[in-house]
């Protein structure tokens, strides 16, 4: 988990203080923070408004063992599973959250001056197998999580 926030801190004008990353005023206003709950289970909070368009690419080779549950706490950025559907987080519409499986190329885009309030729960495959699915090879959850595409949460 800490590799992620350290990597982001090297790519953005921001100051890393413990588990919290504060944006430089030229980039915007706000922060990202990371909390580890258990080995293999952690969450990231992003509460920021950027002064310019921000594009975050999720590369499969970097995230191959992590599922994301991205929850928008307001109308927020767009998420695109590349080569597929574009999702717009909008609390007043049908969904405000996505489950994103690992090993898919995707990106999130926040427009300039757009308020981004996201809670992202990051879960390792091993944690899911040990704590949720167990030995049930025919589990509906296993089938859903291995579909290879984002799953909107209504």
mmCIF file with all atom_site columns, C-alpha atoms in Angstrom, residues 48-55 76-78 86 88 108-116:
data_model
loop_
_atom_site.group_PDB
_atom_site.id
_atom_site.type_symbol
_atom_site.label_atom_id
_atom_site.label_alt_id
_atom_site.label_comp_id
_atom_site.label_asym_id
_atom_site.label_entity_id
_atom_site.label_seq_id
_atom_site.pdbx_PDB_ins_code
_atom_site.Cartn_x
_atom_site.Cartn_y
_atom_site.Cartn_z
_atom_site.occupancy
_atom_site.B_iso_or_equiv
_atom_site.pdbx_formal_charge
_atom_site.auth_seq_id
_atom_site.auth_comp_id
_atom_site.auth_asym_id
_atom_site.auth_atom_id
_atom_site.pdbx_PDB_model_num
ATOM 1  C CA . UNK A 1 48  ? -9.330  17.253 -3.739  1.00 0.00 ? 48  UNK A CA 1
ATOM 2  C CA . UNK A 1 49  ? -10.111 19.841 -6.356  1.00 0.00 ? 49  UNK A CA 1
ATOM 3  C CA . UNK A 1 50  ? -7.524  20.125 -9.104  1.00 0.00 ? 50  UNK A CA 1
ATOM 4  C CA . UNK A 1 51  ? -6.611  23.313 -10.988 1.00 0.00 ? 51  UNK A CA 1
ATOM 5  C CA . UNK A 1 52  ? -6.239  21.336 -14.214 1.00 0.00 ? 52  UNK A CA 1
ATOM 6  C CA . UNK A 1 53  ? -7.443  18.112 -15.763 1.00 0.00 ? 53  UNK A CA 1
ATOM 7  C CA . UNK A 1 54  ? -5.917  15.036 -14.081 1.00 0.00 ? 54  UNK A CA 1
ATOM 8  C CA . UNK A 1 55  ? -5.690  11.634 -15.765 1.00 0.00 ? 55  UNK A CA 1
ATOM 9  C CA . UNK A 1 76  ? -17.118 12.986 -9.451  1.00 0.00 ? 76  UNK A CA 1
ATOM 10 C CA . UNK A 1 77  ? -14.686 11.868 -12.091 1.00 0.00 ? 77  UNK A CA 1
ATOM 11 C CA . UNK A 1 78  ? -15.187 9.507  -15.007 1.00 0.00 ? 78  UNK A CA 1
ATOM 12 C CA . UNK A 1 86  ? -17.127 4.947  -19.771 1.00 0.00 ? 86  UNK A CA 1
ATOM 13 C CA . UNK A 1 88  ? -19.443 8.677  -14.729 1.00 0.00 ? 88  UNK A CA 1
ATOM 14 C CA . UNK A 1 108 ? -9.852  7.892  -14.248 1.00 0.00 ? 108 UNK A CA 1
ATOM 15 C CA . UNK A 1 109 ? -10.246 11.486 -15.377 1.00 0.00 ? 109 UNK A CA 1
ATOM 16 C CA . UNK A 1 110 ? -11.006 14.470 -13.142 1.00 0.00 ? 110 UNK A CA 1
ATOM 17 C CA . UNK A 1 111 ? -11.758 17.692 -14.978 1.00 0.00 ? 111 UNK A CA 1
ATOM 18 C CA . UNK A 1 112 ? -10.356 21.037 -13.894 1.00 0.00 ? 112 UNK A CA 1
ATOM 19 C CA . UNK A 1 113 ? -12.213 22.478 -10.856 1.00 0.00 ? 113 UNK A CA 1
ATOM 20 C CA . UNK A 1 114 ? -14.129 19.206 -10.376 1.00 0.00 ? 114 UNK A CA 1
ATOM 21 C CA . UNK A 1 115 ? -14.477 18.146 -6.736  1.00 0.00 ? 115 UNK A CA 1
ATOM 22 C CA . UNK A 1 116 ? -13.130 14.617 -6.288  1.00 0.00 ? 116 UNK A CA 1
#
